[in-house]
Coordinates of C-alpha atoms and ligand atoms in Angstrom, one line a residue:
M1 CA 179.9 32.8 100.8
I2 CA 180.0 33.4 97.1
N3 CA 177.2 33.8 94.6
Q4 CA 176.6 32.6 91.0
Y5 CA 179.1 35.2 89.6
F6 CA 181.7 34.2 92.3
I7 CA 181.5 37.6 94.1
P8 CA 182.3 37.2 97.8
A9 CA 179.3 38.2 99.9
M10 CA 181.5 40.1 102.3
G11 CA 183.2 43.1 100.6
F12 CA 184.9 46.3 101.8
G13 CA 183.7 49.7 100.7
T14 CA 186.3 52.4 100.2
F15 CA 184.3 55.7 100.0
G16 CA 186.4 58.0 102.0
R17 CA 189.4 55.7 102.4
T18 CA 191.8 58.1 100.6
G19 CA 195.6 58.8 101.3
P20 CA 197.9 56.8 103.5
E21 CA 195.1 56.2 106.1
G22 CA 193.0 54.9 103.3
V23 CA 195.7 52.3 102.2
A24 CA 196.1 51.3 105.9
A25 CA 192.4 50.7 106.3
I26 CA 192.1 48.7 102.9
L27 CA 195.3 46.7 103.9
T28 CA 193.7 45.9 107.4
A29 CA 190.6 44.7 105.6
L30 CA 192.7 42.4 103.3
E31 CA 194.6 41.1 106.3
T32 CA 191.3 40.6 108.2
G33 CA 190.0 38.4 105.3
Y34 CA 187.9 40.5 103.1
R35 CA 188.5 39.4 99.5
H36 CA 186.2 41.8 97.8
I37 CA 187.1 45.5 97.4
D38 CA 184.6 48.2 96.2
T39 CA 186.0 51.4 94.6
A40 CA 184.7 53.9 92.0
Q41 CA 186.2 56.5 89.8
T42 CA 184.7 59.3 91.8
Y43 CA 186.0 58.0 95.2
Q44 CA 189.6 58.8 94.2
T45 CA 190.6 55.5 96.0
E46 CA 191.6 53.4 93.1
R47 CA 195.2 54.1 93.7
E48 CA 194.8 53.2 97.4
C49 CA 193.1 49.9 96.4
G50 CA 196.1 49.0 94.2
E51 CA 198.7 49.9 96.7
A52 CA 197.0 47.9 99.6
L53 CA 196.6 44.9 97.3
R54 CA 200.3 45.0 96.5
Q55 CA 201.3 45.4 100.2
S56 CA 199.1 42.6 101.2
G57 CA 201.2 40.1 99.2
L58 CA 197.9 38.5 98.0
K59 CA 197.8 37.3 94.4
R60 CA 195.7 39.3 92.0
E61 CA 193.2 36.5 91.5
E62 CA 192.5 36.2 95.2
V63 CA 190.8 39.5 95.5
F64 CA 187.5 40.6 93.8
L65 CA 187.8 44.2 92.6
T66 CA 184.9 46.4 91.5
T67 CA 185.1 49.8 90.2
K68 CA 182.3 52.1 88.8
I69 CA 182.2 54.4 85.8
S70 CA 181.4 57.9 86.7
T71 CA 178.5 59.7 84.9
D72 CA 181.1 62.1 83.5
N73 CA 182.5 59.4 81.4
F74 CA 179.4 58.4 79.6
D75 CA 179.7 60.6 76.4
P76 CA 180.7 58.6 73.2
G77 CA 184.4 57.6 73.3
K78 CA 185.0 58.4 76.9
L79 CA 184.0 55.2 78.9
V80 CA 186.8 52.8 77.7
P81 CA 189.7 55.3 78.0
S82 CA 188.4 56.1 81.6
L83 CA 188.3 52.4 82.5
C84 CA 191.9 52.1 81.2
K85 CA 192.9 54.9 83.5
S86 CA 191.2 53.2 86.4
L87 CA 193.2 50.0 85.6
E88 CA 196.4 52.1 85.6
A89 CA 195.5 53.6 89.0
L90 CA 194.8 50.2 90.3
G91 CA 197.8 48.8 88.8
I92 CA 196.1 45.7 87.3
D93 CA 195.1 44.5 83.8
R94 CA 191.5 43.8 84.4
V95 CA 188.8 44.4 87.1
D96 CA 186.5 41.8 88.0
L97 CA 183.4 43.9 87.9
T98 CA 182.7 47.3 86.3
L99 CA 179.5 49.2 87.2
I100 CA 177.8 52.1 85.8
H101 CA 177.7 54.2 88.9
W102 CA 174.3 55.9 88.2
P103 CA 171.9 56.0 85.3
A104 CA 172.5 59.2 83.3
P105 CA 171.5 62.2 85.4
N106 CA 167.9 63.2 84.7
G107 CA 168.0 60.5 82.0
A108 CA 169.6 63.1 79.8
L109 CA 171.6 60.5 77.7
P110 CA 170.2 57.4 76.1
M111 CA 171.2 54.4 78.1
S112 CA 172.5 52.7 74.9
V113 CA 175.3 55.4 74.6
Y114 CA 177.1 54.2 77.8
L115 CA 175.9 50.5 77.9
E116 CA 177.3 49.8 74.5
Q117 CA 180.6 51.3 75.7
L118 CA 180.5 49.0 78.8
A119 CA 179.9 46.1 76.5
A120 CA 182.9 47.2 74.4
A121 CA 185.1 47.3 77.4
H122 CA 184.0 43.8 78.4
A123 CA 184.8 42.6 74.9
A124 CA 188.2 44.2 75.1
G125 CA 188.9 42.1 78.2
L126 CA 189.1 45.2 80.5
T127 CA 186.5 43.7 82.9
K128 CA 185.3 40.1 83.7
L129 CA 181.8 41.2 84.5
V130 CA 179.6 44.2 83.9
G131 CA 176.8 45.6 86.0
V132 CA 175.0 48.7 87.2
S133 CA 174.3 50.8 90.3
N134 CA 171.3 52.7 91.4
F135 CA 169.3 51.2 88.6
T136 CA 165.5 50.7 89.1
I137 CA 163.4 47.8 87.7
A138 CA 162.4 50.0 84.7
H139 CA 166.2 50.8 84.1
L140 CA 167.1 47.2 84.4
R141 CA 164.6 46.1 81.8
D142 CA 166.0 48.6 79.3
A143 CA 169.6 47.6 80.1
K144 CA 168.7 43.9 79.5
A145 CA 167.3 44.8 76.1
I146 CA 170.4 46.8 75.3
L147 CA 173.0 44.3 76.6
G148 CA 171.3 41.2 75.1
T149 CA 173.3 38.0 75.9
L150 CA 175.9 40.0 78.0
P151 CA 174.6 39.3 81.7
I152 CA 174.0 42.2 84.1
A153 CA 175.9 40.6 86.9
N154 CA 175.0 42.9 89.6
N155 CA 173.0 46.1 90.7
Q156 CA 174.6 48.0 93.6
V157 CA 171.9 49.9 95.5
E158 CA 171.3 51.4 98.9
L159 CA 169.9 48.6 101.2
N160 CA 169.9 47.9 104.9
P161 CA 167.3 47.1 107.5
Y162 CA 165.6 50.5 107.2
L163 CA 165.5 50.3 103.3
Q164 CA 165.1 46.8 102.2
N165 CA 164.2 47.4 98.6
G166 CA 161.9 44.3 98.4
K167 CA 160.4 44.8 94.9
L168 CA 163.8 45.5 93.3
V169 CA 165.5 42.5 95.1
T170 CA 162.6 40.2 93.9
Y171 CA 163.1 41.4 90.4
C172 CA 166.8 40.9 90.5
N173 CA 166.6 37.5 92.0
S174 CA 164.3 36.3 89.2
N175 CA 166.5 37.8 86.6
D176 CA 169.8 36.4 87.8
I177 CA 171.1 39.8 88.8
S178 CA 173.1 39.7 92.0
V179 CA 172.5 42.6 94.4
T180 CA 175.1 44.5 96.4
C181 CA 174.0 46.6 99.4
Y182 CA 175.6 49.9 99.8
L183 CA 175.1 51.7 103.2
P184 CA 174.7 48.3 104.6
I185 CA 174.9 49.4 108.1
A186 CA 173.1 52.8 107.4
R187 CA 176.2 54.8 108.2
G188 CA 175.9 54.0 112.0
R189 CA 172.1 54.9 112.2
L190 CA 171.1 51.4 113.3
A191 CA 172.5 52.0 116.9
G192 CA 169.7 52.0 119.5
D193 CA 167.1 50.2 117.3
P194 CA 165.3 48.1 119.9
V195 CA 164.7 45.1 117.5
L196 CA 168.2 44.9 116.3
E197 CA 169.7 45.6 119.7
A198 CA 167.6 42.7 121.2
I199 CA 168.8 40.3 118.4
A200 CA 172.4 41.6 118.8
R201 CA 172.4 40.8 122.6
R202 CA 171.1 37.3 121.9
H203 CA 174.1 36.7 119.6
D204 CA 176.7 38.7 121.7
A205 CA 177.0 40.8 118.5
T206 CA 176.8 44.4 117.4
V207 CA 173.7 45.8 115.5
E208 CA 175.9 46.4 112.5
Q209 CA 176.9 42.6 112.5
V210 CA 173.2 41.7 112.8
A211 CA 172.5 43.9 109.8
L212 CA 175.2 42.5 107.7
A213 CA 174.2 39.0 108.7
F214 CA 170.8 39.7 107.8
E215 CA 171.6 41.0 104.4
M216 CA 174.0 38.1 103.6
Q217 CA 171.5 35.5 104.8
M218 CA 169.1 37.1 102.3
G219 CA 171.5 36.2 99.5
L220 CA 172.9 39.8 99.2
I221 CA 176.4 41.2 99.0
V222 CA 177.5 43.7 101.6
I223 CA 180.3 46.4 101.4
P224 CA 180.5 48.1 104.7
T225 CA 183.5 50.5 105.3
S226 CA 185.2 51.9 108.3
G227 CA 188.5 53.8 108.9
K228 CA 188.9 52.0 112.2
A229 CA 190.7 48.6 112.4
E230 CA 188.5 47.5 115.3
R231 CA 185.3 48.1 113.2
I232 CA 186.8 46.7 110.0
K233 CA 187.4 43.4 111.8
S234 CA 184.1 43.4 113.8
N235 CA 182.0 44.0 110.7
Y236 CA 183.8 41.2 108.9
A237 CA 182.9 38.8 111.8
A238 CA 179.3 39.0 110.7
I239 CA 180.1 36.1 108.4
N240 CA 179.9 33.9 111.5
I241 CA 176.4 34.9 112.6
R242 CA 173.4 32.7 111.7
L243 CA 170.0 34.3 112.3
A244 CA 167.1 32.3 113.3
P245 CA 163.9 32.6 110.9
E246 CA 161.9 34.6 113.5
E247 CA 164.8 37.0 113.7
I248 CA 164.9 37.5 110.0
A249 CA 161.1 38.1 110.1
A250 CA 161.5 40.6 113.0
I251 CA 164.2 42.5 110.9
E252 CA 162.0 42.4 107.8
A253 CA 159.3 44.1 109.9
I254 CA 161.5 47.2 110.7
D255 CA 161.8 48.3 107.0
R256 CA 160.9 52.0 106.8
G257 CA 161.8 52.7 103.2
E258 CA 164.3 55.3 104.5
R259 CA 166.7 56.3 101.9
V260 CA 169.8 58.5 102.7
I261 CA 171.4 58.8 99.1
D262 CA 168.8 60.5 96.9
P263 CA 170.2 63.1 94.6
A264 CA 167.7 65.5 92.9
W265 CA 168.9 64.3 89.5
G266 CA 168.6 60.7 90.6
P267 CA 166.0 58.2 89.4
A268 CA 162.4 57.6 90.3
W269 CA 163.0 54.7 92.8
D270 CA 160.9 51.6 92.9
Ligands
NAP301 N1 177.0 52.8 94.3 C1 176.8 54.0 95.0 O1 176.2 54.8 94.5 C2 177.4 54.0 96.4 C3 176.9 55.1 97.3 C4 177.4 55.0 98.7 C5 178.3 54.2 99.0 N2 178.7 53.1 98.2 C6 179.7 52.1 98.5 O2 179.2 51.5 99.7 C7 180.2 51.4 100.8 C8 179.5 51.5 102.0 O3 178.7 52.6 102.2 P1 179.0 53.9 103.2 O4 180.4 53.9 103.4 O5 178.3 55.1 102.7 O6 178.2 53.5 104.4 P2 178.3 52.2 105.6 O7 179.3 51.2 105.1 O8 176.8 51.8 105.9 O9 178.7 53.1 106.9 C9 180.1 53.5 107.0 C10 179.9 54.5 108.2 O10 179.6 53.8 109.3 C11 180.7 53.9 110.3 N3 180.8 52.6 110.9 C12 181.4 51.5 110.3 N4 181.5 50.4 111.0 C13 180.8 50.7 112.0 C14 180.5 50.0 113.3 N5 180.8 48.7 113.4 N6 179.6 50.6 114.3 C15 179.3 52.0 114.1 N7 179.7 52.6 113.0 C16 180.4 52.1 112.0 C17 181.9 54.3 109.6 O11 182.7 55.3 110.5 P3 184.2 55.0 110.8 O12 185.0 55.2 109.7 O13 184.3 56.2 111.9 O14 184.1 53.7 111.5 C18 181.5 55.1 108.4 O15 181.1 56.4 108.6 C19 181.0 52.7 100.3 O16 182.3 52.7 101.1 C20 181.1 52.6 98.9 O17 182.1 51.6 98.5 C21 178.2 53.1 96.8

């Protein structure tokens, strides 16, 4: 499954996948079939992603790579050099997607300061697509006004059956912004949920596979991670599950608006 920006719906997250074990996990993901890898300047996994990509023997163009600009690199003159460093760590000439990791903490810096640098990185050919992460509808409106004709290809946000972010997804869908779900399996918190467990039994699946299938069927992109080969493979197998409309409706009904990542300096969520 790929979307209008050719972003594979099933991606592999790399938060925590550092060092030789991280390289091994990312390599397992690539060998399993994942063709979309998500990293960030703050994760310290860009080097590991590059190493796993080289070890996999896959061609660069076969794997969609996303990185994210740290809020530390927003000041004038900092963003483009920081992305060049990311490319060096990854060992590639261009990433597929560069995201602004968070809006400036406490809104302390005007958005134009970092988005204009992001647009310059795009114009310089350092990234094929640009996007954002943890942006609210109000942020997206401001960002669109600043970026003009340069599309916001993606907004990466926390999203899983317990935090479905309906208003934001509706806004993104009607503005041609694809949505990536981080914490798509709620870091293991879905185990024991009676609705998900019942659906999982019907499909001979895990609750994590059901959550991932739900999100992809809603047209969203998912980036689960694991350090364990068995889970990396079983999460990937969610691409083979097709949920019935009544199962989708049942999962929609368990939304609790339960957010895990919510820093004090973060935005006023929708
Ligand atoms: N943009 C942002 O601000 C932002 C914020 C957070 C995350 N992210 C991105 O989103 C990715 C995913 O988020 P996340 O890693 O925080 O959460 P997640 O993918 O929802 O959950 C990962 C956790 O769940 C466990 N797990 C994985 N598969 C499992 C399974 N089948 N059954 C039970 N437990 C399982 C893993 O433990 P084991 O390793 O022990 O399997 C790991 O601790 C990150 O890696 C990162 O790339 C982005």
